[in-house]
XYZ file of C-alpha atoms in Angstrom:
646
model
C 124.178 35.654 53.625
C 123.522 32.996 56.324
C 126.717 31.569 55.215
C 128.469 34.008 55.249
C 128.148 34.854 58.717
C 127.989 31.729 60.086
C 131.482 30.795 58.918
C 132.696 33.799 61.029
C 131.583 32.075 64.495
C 134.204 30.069 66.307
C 135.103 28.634 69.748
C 132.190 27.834 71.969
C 129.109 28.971 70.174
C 125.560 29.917 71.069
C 122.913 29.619 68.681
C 119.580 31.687 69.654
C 116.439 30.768 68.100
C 118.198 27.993 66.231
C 114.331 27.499 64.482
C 114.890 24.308 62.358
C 118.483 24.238 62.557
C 119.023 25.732 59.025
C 122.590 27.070 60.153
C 124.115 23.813 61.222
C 125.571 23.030 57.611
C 127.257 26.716 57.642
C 129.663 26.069 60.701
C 133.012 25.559 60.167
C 134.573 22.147 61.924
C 137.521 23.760 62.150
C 137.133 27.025 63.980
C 134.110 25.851 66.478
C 134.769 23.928 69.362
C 131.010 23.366 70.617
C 127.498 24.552 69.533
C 124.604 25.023 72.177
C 121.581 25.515 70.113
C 118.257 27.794 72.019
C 115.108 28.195 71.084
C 111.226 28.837 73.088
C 109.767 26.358 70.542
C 110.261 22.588 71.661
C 108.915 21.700 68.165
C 111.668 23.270 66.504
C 114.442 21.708 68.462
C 112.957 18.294 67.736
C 113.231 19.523 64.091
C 116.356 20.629 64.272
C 117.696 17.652 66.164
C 117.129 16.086 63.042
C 119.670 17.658 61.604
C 122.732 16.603 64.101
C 124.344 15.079 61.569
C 125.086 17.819 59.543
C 127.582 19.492 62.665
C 129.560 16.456 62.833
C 132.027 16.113 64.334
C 131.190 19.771 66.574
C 129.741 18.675 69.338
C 125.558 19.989 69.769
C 123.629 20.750 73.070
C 119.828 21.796 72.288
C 117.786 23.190 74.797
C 114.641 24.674 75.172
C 115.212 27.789 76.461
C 113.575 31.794 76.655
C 115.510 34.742 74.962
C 115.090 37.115 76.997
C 116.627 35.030 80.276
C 118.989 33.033 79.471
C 120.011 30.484 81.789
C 123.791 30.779 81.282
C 127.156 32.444 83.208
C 128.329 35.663 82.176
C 130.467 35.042 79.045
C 130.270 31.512 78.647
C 130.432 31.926 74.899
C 132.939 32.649 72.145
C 130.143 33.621 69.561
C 126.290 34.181 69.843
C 125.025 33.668 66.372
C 121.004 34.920 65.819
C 119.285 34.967 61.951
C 116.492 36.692 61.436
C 115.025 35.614 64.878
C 114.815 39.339 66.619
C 111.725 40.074 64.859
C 109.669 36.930 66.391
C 111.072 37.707 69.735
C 108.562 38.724 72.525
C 111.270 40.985 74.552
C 113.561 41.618 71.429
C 115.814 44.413 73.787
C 116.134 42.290 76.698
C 117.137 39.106 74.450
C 119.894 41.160 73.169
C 121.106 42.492 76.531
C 121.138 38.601 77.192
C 123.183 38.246 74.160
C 125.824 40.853 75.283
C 125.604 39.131 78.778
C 126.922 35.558 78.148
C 129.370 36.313 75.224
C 133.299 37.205 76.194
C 134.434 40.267 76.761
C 136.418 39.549 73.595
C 133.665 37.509 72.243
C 131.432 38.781 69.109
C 127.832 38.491 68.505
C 127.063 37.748 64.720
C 123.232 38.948 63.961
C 121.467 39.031 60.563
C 118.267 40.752 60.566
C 115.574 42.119 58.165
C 116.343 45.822 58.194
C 114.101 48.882 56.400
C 116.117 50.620 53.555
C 115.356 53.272 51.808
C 116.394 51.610 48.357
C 114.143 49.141 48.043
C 115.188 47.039 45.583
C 118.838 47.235 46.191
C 118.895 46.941 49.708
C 118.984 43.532 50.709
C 122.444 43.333 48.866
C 123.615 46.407 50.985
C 125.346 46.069 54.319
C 125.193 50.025 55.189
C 121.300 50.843 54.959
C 120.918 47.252 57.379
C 123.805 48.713 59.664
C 121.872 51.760 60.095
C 118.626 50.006 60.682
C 120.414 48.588 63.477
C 121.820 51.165 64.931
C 118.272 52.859 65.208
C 116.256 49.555 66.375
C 119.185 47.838 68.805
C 121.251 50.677 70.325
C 121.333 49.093 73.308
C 123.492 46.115 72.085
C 125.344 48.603 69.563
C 126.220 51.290 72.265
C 127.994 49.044 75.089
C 128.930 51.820 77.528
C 125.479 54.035 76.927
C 122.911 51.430 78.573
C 120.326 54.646 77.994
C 120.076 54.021 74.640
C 118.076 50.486 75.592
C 115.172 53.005 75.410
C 115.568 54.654 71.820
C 117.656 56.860 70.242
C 118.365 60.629 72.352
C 115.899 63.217 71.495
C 116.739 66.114 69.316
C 115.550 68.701 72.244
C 116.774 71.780 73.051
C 117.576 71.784 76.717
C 114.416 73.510 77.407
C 112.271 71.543 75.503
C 113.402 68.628 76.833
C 112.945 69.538 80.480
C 109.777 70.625 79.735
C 109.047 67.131 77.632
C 110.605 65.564 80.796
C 107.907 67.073 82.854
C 104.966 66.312 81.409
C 105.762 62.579 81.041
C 106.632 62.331 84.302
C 103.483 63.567 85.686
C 101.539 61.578 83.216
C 103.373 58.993 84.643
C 103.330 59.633 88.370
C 99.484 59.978 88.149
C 99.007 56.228 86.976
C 101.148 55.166 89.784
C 99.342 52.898 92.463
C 98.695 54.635 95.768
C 97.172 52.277 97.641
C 98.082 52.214 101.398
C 100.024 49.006 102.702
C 98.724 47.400 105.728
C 100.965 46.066 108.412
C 99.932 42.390 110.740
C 99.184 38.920 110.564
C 96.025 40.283 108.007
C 98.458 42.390 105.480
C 98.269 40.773 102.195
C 101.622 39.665 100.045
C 102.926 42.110 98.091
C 106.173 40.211 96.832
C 105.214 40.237 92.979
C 103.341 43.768 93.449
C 105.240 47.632 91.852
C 103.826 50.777 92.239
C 104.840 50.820 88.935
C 102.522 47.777 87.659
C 99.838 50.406 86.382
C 102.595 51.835 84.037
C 102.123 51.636 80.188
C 105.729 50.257 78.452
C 105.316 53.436 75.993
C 105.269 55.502 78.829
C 107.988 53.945 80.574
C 110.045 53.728 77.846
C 109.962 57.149 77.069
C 110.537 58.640 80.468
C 113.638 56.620 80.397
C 114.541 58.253 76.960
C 114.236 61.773 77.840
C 115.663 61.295 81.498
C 118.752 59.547 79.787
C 119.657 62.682 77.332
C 118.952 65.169 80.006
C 121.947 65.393 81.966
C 120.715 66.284 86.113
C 118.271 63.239 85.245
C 120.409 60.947 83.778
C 122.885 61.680 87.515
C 119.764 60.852 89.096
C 119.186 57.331 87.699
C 122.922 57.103 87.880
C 122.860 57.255 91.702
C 119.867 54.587 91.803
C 121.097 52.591 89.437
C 124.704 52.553 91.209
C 122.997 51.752 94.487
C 121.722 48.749 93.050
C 124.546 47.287 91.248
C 127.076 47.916 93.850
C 124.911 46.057 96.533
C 124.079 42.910 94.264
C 128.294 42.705 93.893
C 129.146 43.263 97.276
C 126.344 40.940 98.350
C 128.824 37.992 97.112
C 131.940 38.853 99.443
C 129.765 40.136 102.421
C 131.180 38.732 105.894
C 134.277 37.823 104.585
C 137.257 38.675 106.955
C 139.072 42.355 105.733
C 142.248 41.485 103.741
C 141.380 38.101 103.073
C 143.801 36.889 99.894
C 141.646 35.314 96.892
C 139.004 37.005 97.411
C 137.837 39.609 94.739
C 135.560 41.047 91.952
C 137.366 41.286 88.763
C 136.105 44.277 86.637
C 136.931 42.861 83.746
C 135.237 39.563 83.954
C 132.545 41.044 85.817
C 133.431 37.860 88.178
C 133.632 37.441 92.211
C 136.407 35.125 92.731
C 136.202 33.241 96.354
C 132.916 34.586 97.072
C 131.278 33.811 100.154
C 127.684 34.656 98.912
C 125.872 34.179 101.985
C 122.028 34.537 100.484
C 122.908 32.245 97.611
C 121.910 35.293 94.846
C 122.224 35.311 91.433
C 124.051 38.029 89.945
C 122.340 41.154 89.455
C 119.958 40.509 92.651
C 120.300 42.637 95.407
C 119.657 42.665 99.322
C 118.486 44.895 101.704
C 120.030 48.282 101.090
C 118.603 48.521 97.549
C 115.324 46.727 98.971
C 114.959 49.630 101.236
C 116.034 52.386 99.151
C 112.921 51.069 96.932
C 111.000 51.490 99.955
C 111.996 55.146 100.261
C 111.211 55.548 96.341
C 108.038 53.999 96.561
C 107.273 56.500 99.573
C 108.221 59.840 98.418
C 106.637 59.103 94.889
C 103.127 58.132 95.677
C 103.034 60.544 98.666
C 104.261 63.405 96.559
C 106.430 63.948 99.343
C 108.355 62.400 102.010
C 106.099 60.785 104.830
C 108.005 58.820 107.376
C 105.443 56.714 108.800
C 104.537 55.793 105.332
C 108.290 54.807 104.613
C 108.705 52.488 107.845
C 104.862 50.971 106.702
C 106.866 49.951 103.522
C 109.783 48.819 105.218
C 107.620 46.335 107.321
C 106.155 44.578 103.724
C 109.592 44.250 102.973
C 110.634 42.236 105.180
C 107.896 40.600 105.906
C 105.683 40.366 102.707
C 108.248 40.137 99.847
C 108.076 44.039 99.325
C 110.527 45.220 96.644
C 113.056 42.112 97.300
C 115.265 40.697 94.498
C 112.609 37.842 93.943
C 109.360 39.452 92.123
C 111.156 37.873 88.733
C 112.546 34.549 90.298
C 110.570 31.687 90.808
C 112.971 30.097 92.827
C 112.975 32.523 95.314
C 110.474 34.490 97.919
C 111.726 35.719 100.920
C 113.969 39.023 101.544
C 116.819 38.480 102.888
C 119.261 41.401 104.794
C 117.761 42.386 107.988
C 119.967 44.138 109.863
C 119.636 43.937 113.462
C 119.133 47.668 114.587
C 115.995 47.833 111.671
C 114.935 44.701 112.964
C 113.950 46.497 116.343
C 112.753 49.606 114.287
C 110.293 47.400 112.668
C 108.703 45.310 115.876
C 107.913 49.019 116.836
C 105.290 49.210 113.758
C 102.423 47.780 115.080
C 99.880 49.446 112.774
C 99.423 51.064 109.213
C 99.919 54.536 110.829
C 102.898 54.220 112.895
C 104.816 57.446 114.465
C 107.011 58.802 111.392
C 109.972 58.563 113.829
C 111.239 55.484 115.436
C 111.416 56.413 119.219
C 114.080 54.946 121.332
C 117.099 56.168 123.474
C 119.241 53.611 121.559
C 122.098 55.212 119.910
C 122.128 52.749 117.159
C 124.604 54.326 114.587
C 124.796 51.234 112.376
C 124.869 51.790 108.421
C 121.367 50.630 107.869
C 119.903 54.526 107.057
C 122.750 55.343 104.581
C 123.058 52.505 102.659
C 120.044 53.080 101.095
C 119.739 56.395 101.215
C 119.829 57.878 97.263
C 115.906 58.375 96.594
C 115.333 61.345 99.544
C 118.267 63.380 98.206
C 117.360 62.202 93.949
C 113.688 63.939 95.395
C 115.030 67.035 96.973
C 117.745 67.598 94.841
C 117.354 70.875 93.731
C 117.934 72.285 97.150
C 120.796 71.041 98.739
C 120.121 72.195 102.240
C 117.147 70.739 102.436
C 118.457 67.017 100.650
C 120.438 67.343 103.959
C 117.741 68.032 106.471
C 115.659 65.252 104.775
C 118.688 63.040 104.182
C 118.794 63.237 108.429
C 115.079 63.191 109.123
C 115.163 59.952 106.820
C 117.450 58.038 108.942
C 115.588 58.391 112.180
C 113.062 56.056 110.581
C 115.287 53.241 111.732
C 117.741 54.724 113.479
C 117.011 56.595 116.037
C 121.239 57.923 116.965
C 122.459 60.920 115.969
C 125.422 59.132 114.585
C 123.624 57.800 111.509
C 121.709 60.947 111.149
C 124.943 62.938 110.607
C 125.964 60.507 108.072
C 123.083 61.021 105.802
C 122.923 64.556 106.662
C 126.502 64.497 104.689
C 125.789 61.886 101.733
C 122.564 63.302 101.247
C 124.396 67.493 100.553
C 126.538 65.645 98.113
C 124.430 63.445 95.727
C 121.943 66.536 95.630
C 125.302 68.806 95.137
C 126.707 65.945 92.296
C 123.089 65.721 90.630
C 122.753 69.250 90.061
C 126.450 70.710 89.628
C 127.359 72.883 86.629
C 126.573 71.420 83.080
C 130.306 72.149 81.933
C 132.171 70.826 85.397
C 135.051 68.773 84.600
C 136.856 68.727 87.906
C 137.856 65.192 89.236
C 135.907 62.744 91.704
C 138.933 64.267 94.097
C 138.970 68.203 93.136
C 134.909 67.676 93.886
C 134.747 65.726 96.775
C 136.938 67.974 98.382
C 134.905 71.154 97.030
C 131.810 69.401 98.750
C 133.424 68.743 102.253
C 134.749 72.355 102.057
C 130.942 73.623 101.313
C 129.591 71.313 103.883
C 131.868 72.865 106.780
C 131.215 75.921 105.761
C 127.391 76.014 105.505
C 125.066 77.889 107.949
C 123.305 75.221 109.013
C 120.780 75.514 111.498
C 122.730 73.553 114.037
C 126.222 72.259 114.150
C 127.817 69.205 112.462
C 128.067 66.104 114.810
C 131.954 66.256 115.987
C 132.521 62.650 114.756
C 130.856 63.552 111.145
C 133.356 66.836 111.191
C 136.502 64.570 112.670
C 135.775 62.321 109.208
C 135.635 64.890 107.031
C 138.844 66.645 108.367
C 140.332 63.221 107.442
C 143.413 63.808 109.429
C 143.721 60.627 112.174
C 146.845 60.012 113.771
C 148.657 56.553 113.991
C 147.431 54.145 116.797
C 143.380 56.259 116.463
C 140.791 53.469 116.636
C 139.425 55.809 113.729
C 141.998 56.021 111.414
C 140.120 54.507 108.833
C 138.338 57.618 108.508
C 141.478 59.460 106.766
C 139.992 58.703 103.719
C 142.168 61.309 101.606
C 145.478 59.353 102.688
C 145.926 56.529 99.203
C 148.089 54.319 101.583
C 144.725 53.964 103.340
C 142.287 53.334 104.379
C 144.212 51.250 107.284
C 141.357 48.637 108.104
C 143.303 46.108 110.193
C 145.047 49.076 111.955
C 141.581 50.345 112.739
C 140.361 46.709 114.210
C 143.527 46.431 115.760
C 143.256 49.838 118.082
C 139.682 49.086 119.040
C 140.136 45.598 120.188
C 137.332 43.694 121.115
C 134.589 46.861 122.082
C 134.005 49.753 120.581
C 131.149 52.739 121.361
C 129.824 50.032 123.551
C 128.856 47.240 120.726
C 131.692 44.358 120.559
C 134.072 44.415 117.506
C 134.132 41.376 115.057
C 138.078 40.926 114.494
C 137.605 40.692 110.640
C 134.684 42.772 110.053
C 134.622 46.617 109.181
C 131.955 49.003 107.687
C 128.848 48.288 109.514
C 129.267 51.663 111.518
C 127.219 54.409 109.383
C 130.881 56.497 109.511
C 133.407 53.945 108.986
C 131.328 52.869 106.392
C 131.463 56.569 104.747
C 134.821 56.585 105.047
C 135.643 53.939 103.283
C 133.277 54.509 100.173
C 134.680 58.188 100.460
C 137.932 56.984 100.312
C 137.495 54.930 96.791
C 135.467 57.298 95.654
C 138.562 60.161 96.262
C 140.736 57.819 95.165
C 139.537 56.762 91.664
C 138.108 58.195 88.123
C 135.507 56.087 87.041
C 132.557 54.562 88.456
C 133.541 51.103 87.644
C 137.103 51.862 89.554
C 135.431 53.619 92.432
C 133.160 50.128 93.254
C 136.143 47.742 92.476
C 137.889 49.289 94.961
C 134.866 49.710 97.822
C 133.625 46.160 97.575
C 137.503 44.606 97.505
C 137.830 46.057 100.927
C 135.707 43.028 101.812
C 133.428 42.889 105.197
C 130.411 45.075 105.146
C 131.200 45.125 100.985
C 127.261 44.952 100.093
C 126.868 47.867 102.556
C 130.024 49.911 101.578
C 129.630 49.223 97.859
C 125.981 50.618 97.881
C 127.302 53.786 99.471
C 129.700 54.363 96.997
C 127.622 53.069 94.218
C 125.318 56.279 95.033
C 128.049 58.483 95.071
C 129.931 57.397 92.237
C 126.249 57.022 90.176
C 125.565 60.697 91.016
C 129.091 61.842 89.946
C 129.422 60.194 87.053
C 125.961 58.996 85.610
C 124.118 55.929 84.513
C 125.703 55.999 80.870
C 129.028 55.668 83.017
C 127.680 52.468 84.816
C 129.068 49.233 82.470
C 126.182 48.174 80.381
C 126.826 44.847 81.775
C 125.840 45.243 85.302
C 122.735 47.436 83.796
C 121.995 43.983 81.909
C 122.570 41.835 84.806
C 120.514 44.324 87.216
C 117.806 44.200 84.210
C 117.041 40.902 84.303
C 115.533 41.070 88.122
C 114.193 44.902 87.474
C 113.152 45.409 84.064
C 114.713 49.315 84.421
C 112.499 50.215 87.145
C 115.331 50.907 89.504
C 116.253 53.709 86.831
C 112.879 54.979 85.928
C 112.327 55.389 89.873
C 115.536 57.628 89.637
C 113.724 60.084 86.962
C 110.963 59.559 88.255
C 112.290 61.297 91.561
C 114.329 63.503 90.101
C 111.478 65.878 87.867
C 108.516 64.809 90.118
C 110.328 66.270 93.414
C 111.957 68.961 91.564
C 108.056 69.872 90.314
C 106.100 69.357 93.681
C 108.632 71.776 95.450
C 108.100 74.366 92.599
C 112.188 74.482 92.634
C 113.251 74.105 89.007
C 110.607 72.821 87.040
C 107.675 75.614 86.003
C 104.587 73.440 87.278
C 104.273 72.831 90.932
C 101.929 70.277 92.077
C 99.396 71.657 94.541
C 96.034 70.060 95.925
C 92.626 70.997 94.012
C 89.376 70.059 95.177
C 87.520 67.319 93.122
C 85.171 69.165 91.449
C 88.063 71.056 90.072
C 89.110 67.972 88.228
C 85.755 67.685 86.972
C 85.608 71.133 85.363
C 89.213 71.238 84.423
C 89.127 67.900 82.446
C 88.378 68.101 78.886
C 85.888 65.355 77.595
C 88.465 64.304 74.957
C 90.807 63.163 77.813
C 89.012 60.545 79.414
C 89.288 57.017 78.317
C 85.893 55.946 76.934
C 85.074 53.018 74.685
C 84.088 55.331 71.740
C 87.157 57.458 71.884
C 89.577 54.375 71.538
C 91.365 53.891 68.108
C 93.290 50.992 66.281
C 95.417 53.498 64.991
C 99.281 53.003 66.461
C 100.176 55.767 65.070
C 97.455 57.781 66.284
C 97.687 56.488 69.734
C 101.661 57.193 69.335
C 101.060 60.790 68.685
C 98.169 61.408 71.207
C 99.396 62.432 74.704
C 98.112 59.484 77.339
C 94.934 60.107 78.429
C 94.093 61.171 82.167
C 93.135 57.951 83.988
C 89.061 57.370 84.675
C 88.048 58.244 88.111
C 87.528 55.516 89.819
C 87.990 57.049 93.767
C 89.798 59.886 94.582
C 91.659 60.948 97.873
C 93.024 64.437 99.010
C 96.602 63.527 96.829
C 96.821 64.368 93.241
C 99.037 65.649 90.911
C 99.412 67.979 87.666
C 99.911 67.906 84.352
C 101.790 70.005 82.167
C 98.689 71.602 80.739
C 97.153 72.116 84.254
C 94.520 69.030 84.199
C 94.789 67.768 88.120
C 95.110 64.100 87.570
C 93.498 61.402 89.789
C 94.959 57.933 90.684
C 93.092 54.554 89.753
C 93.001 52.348 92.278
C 95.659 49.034 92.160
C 93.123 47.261 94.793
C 93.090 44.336 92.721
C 96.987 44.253 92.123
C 97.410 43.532 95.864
């Protein structure tokens, strides 16, 4: 069988968990160019350097090396070849989302595994039953264009059940999150390697993910995250340079940046301060049950100046955030203390694109009422920015990624046919006060020739006209001096431009091509139309890829913050899911807990299976404050302190 396989690998081959080097006899000298050999095990490789001879003449490179991060380029490889090494593998998903990562496009990736079949004795001699093993155990590899399946096969739930299986993970989960309070000054400890998500068994993780992925508002919801995140980290590489400039691109095929500037020096998949932030806002609304804007700009302060939520928490070689933009940089000398105002006050009309480039978590949380995404969307901004510019901005983005999340099961209308439905809602809603006249001038799209805005007629395909734009407003414009070269750092020219590849597109993957090829404020512009485009189209639309690449820095916990948002927020407004949170006194907990839910030594079992088919168990009390949260069942949960994990 090894053989057999092996002889199938050609061009430039990797070899994981090359063991003892039992394969090197099987390659064929005539079809591989090169063989780099991996394994964790530095005995091994000595063993298996032992056996150079046997490649001759292919040339062999053995390294010592983890599976599950891999330090190669995306597709540097011909062939990845693994035998029966999955099953020894500490992160056996990851590893194979690292497989997928550094092999061609047009590459293959040859894996023989022990698989369970249900005839015994014939089995090992039979491809299908092993196939099928596969199929339920590595989805993720299996399923290219459905990254969901990472976490397990879809449920077989009716729709019902399955919000209502949704629901009561999610709460089970949102109780164990860490609520600590963040402190602000020279005293604030570093949080760079802390998540309110530490606390978080994998089981339970994992199977959020699973049911959020198969139920389709959910699965929008991580989409929009998820799209936030990868958009950024590939716009982060042509950031700052000058709109139009020749050479400089990201190929969607390759998954490459050619001519990249790369100004923070990232690896791919790492992000910068518009995801950073938009983890900020997660964070916030999650463990407040609710949005809290001096708790938000608390958060923002440890991120930029205590590691909070950067790119880095998995990279040793890195520490420091990087991204501060300069009109947050003045919102955050204004926190001084742990309980700052929830607005930052100033008569600054700062209308940069700092408050909408990360904006996805407020609407994901208050997605079940559009009006009020809005309103929140706008309240959200004024964190940072304090002009009603940016406000209007998010009041927009923030109707439609509530309006995409939640639209009809059945829709099928284009990115075009919607977006246009959305500004056409938008204009006509009774809101309690009107539009801003530059937010209603965008969405009319109609600019004439020589308008220092006509980069807002986003509808027009010739457009969107960014050196015309730069052109007409010379070297000052609303009062802030123009960089020749640079376009999409105002909150509405940035809009208009992720509108316009949004409009202009059908498919997520052509919709950020598109944004981030504009160039200049690409990180910035990207994100913005990574939320839309996430919302529209959904996570499983996202190219497993960038999910991989995005993985390796996030282990999935951009995504599970999008569920996450999406049932708890839905739940705690008592909107669309049957079991509001409300506050309960603590003796209430007390009398409402059942004895068999508490963790105690003598309750605990060695039983997988049994602890597979118990529900978690409510969380011992170890201090208790005035916010909780409920369970499915009605048991008020209470929140262990992470003290310890700060």
């Amino acid at each position: 069988m090894r053989r057999r396989l092996v002889q199938r690998a050609s061009g430039n081959v990797l070899e994981v968990a090359v063991g003892s080097g039992r394969n090197f006899s099987y390659y064929n000298a005539g079809k591989v160019t090169s063989l780099t050999a991996i394994d964790f095990s530095r005995e091994m490789l000595e063993v298996a350097g032992e056996k150079r001879k046997e490649l001759e003449p292919i040339p062999l490179r053995l390294k010592l090396a983890s599976t599950h991060q891999m330090d190669f380029k995306d597709g540097s490889f011909d062939t990845v070849v693994d035998t029966f090494g999955i099953c020894s593998f500490e992160q056996p998903v990851q590893a194979l989302q690292e497989m997928r990562r550094v092999v061609k496009d047009d590459g293959q990736v040859l894996l023989l595994e022990h698989g369970a079949s249900q005839h015994r004795k014939r089995g090992m001699f039979r491809q299908k039953p092993a196939g099928e093993a596969c199929a339920r155990c590595l989805p993720g590899l299996l399923r290219r264009q459905s990254s969901a399946w990472t976490w397990g096969p879809p449920p077989e739930l009716a729709p019902d059940e399955l919000q209502d299986a949704l629901q009561s993970i999610t709460l089970r989960a949102a109780a164990l999150l860490c609520r600590d309070r963040l402190d602000v000054g020279s005293f604030a400890p570093d949080v760079q390697k802390f998540s309110i998500l530490d606390s978080l068994p994998p089981r339970i993780k994992r199977e959020v993910l699973r049911l959020a992925s198969a139920e389709m508002t959910a699965e929008r919801a991580m989409g929009a995250m998820v799209g936030m995140a990868v958009a950024d980290s590939i716009g982060a590489f042509l950031e700052f340079l000058p709109v139009g400039k020749k050479g400089s691109r990201f190929n969607p095929k390759t998954l490459q940046v050619e001519g990249s500037f790369n100004k923070f020096k990232l690896k791919p998949g790492q992000w910068t301060d518009d995801t950073s932030m938009g983890l900020c806002l997660a964070d916030s609304l999650l463990v407040c049950r609710g949005y809290d804007g001096a708790d938000i700009r608390v958060r923002f302060w440890n991120w930029w100046h205590r590691g909070y939520n950067n790119a880095f928490r998995r990279d040793p070689e890195r520490r420091n955030s990087v991204g501060l933009g300069g009109n947050v940089a003045v919102s955050l000398k204004d926190v001084m203390d742990s309980s700052p105002s929830p607005r930052f006050e100033s008569n600054r009309e700062d209308a940069g694109n700092g408050s909408i480039m990360r904006l996805a978590p407020v609407p994901i949380f208050f997605s079940a009422d559009p009006e009020k995404a809005a309103e929140m969307s706008e309240e959200s901004s004024r964190t940072t920015h304090p002009g009603a510019v940016a406000a209007a901005a998010c009041h927009f983005l923030g109707f439609f990624l509530a309006r995409a999340i939640n639209r009809d099961r059945a829709a099928t209308e284009t990115a075009a046919a919607f977006l246009d439905d959305t500004v056409e809602d938008y204009l006509r809603w009774d809101w309690p006060s009107a539009p801003h006249a530059k937010l209603v001038r965008l969405l009319h799209s109609a600019e004439p020739e020589g308008s220092r805005e006509r980069c807002w007629n986003w509808r027009d395909a010739a457009g969107p006209f960014l050196k015309e734009t730069l052109e007409a407003r010379g070297s000052s414009y609303n009062g802030y001096p123009v960089s020749p070269n640079y376009v999409g750092a105002y909150s509405l020219d940035g809009l208009a431009i992720a509108m316009h590849s949004f409009y202009h597109t059908a498919s997520f993957m052509e919709a950020l091509t598109r944004c981030v090829n504009f160039l200049g404020d690409a990180d910035s512009t990207g994100a913005i139309c990574g939320q839309m485009a996430g919302a529209f189209y959904g996570l499983s639309a996202i190219d497993a890829r960038l999910v991989s690449r995005l993985r390796r820095w996030d282990c999935d916990e951009v995504a599970l913050r999008g569920a996450l948002l999406h049932v708890l927020g839905a739940s705690c407004q008592g909107l669309s899911l049957p079991s509001p949170c409300k506050p309960v006194t603590v003796m209430q907990v007390l009398l409402t807990t059942s004895k068999s839910s508490v963790t105690t030594e003598s309750t605990k079992t060695d039983s997988a299976s049994t602890e597979e088919a118990q529900s978690p168990p409510i969380p011992k009390i170890e201090s208790f404050d005035d916010k909780l949260a409920c369970n499915s069942a009605g048991f008020c949960l209470l929140q262990e302190t992470c003290t310890s994990q700060l």
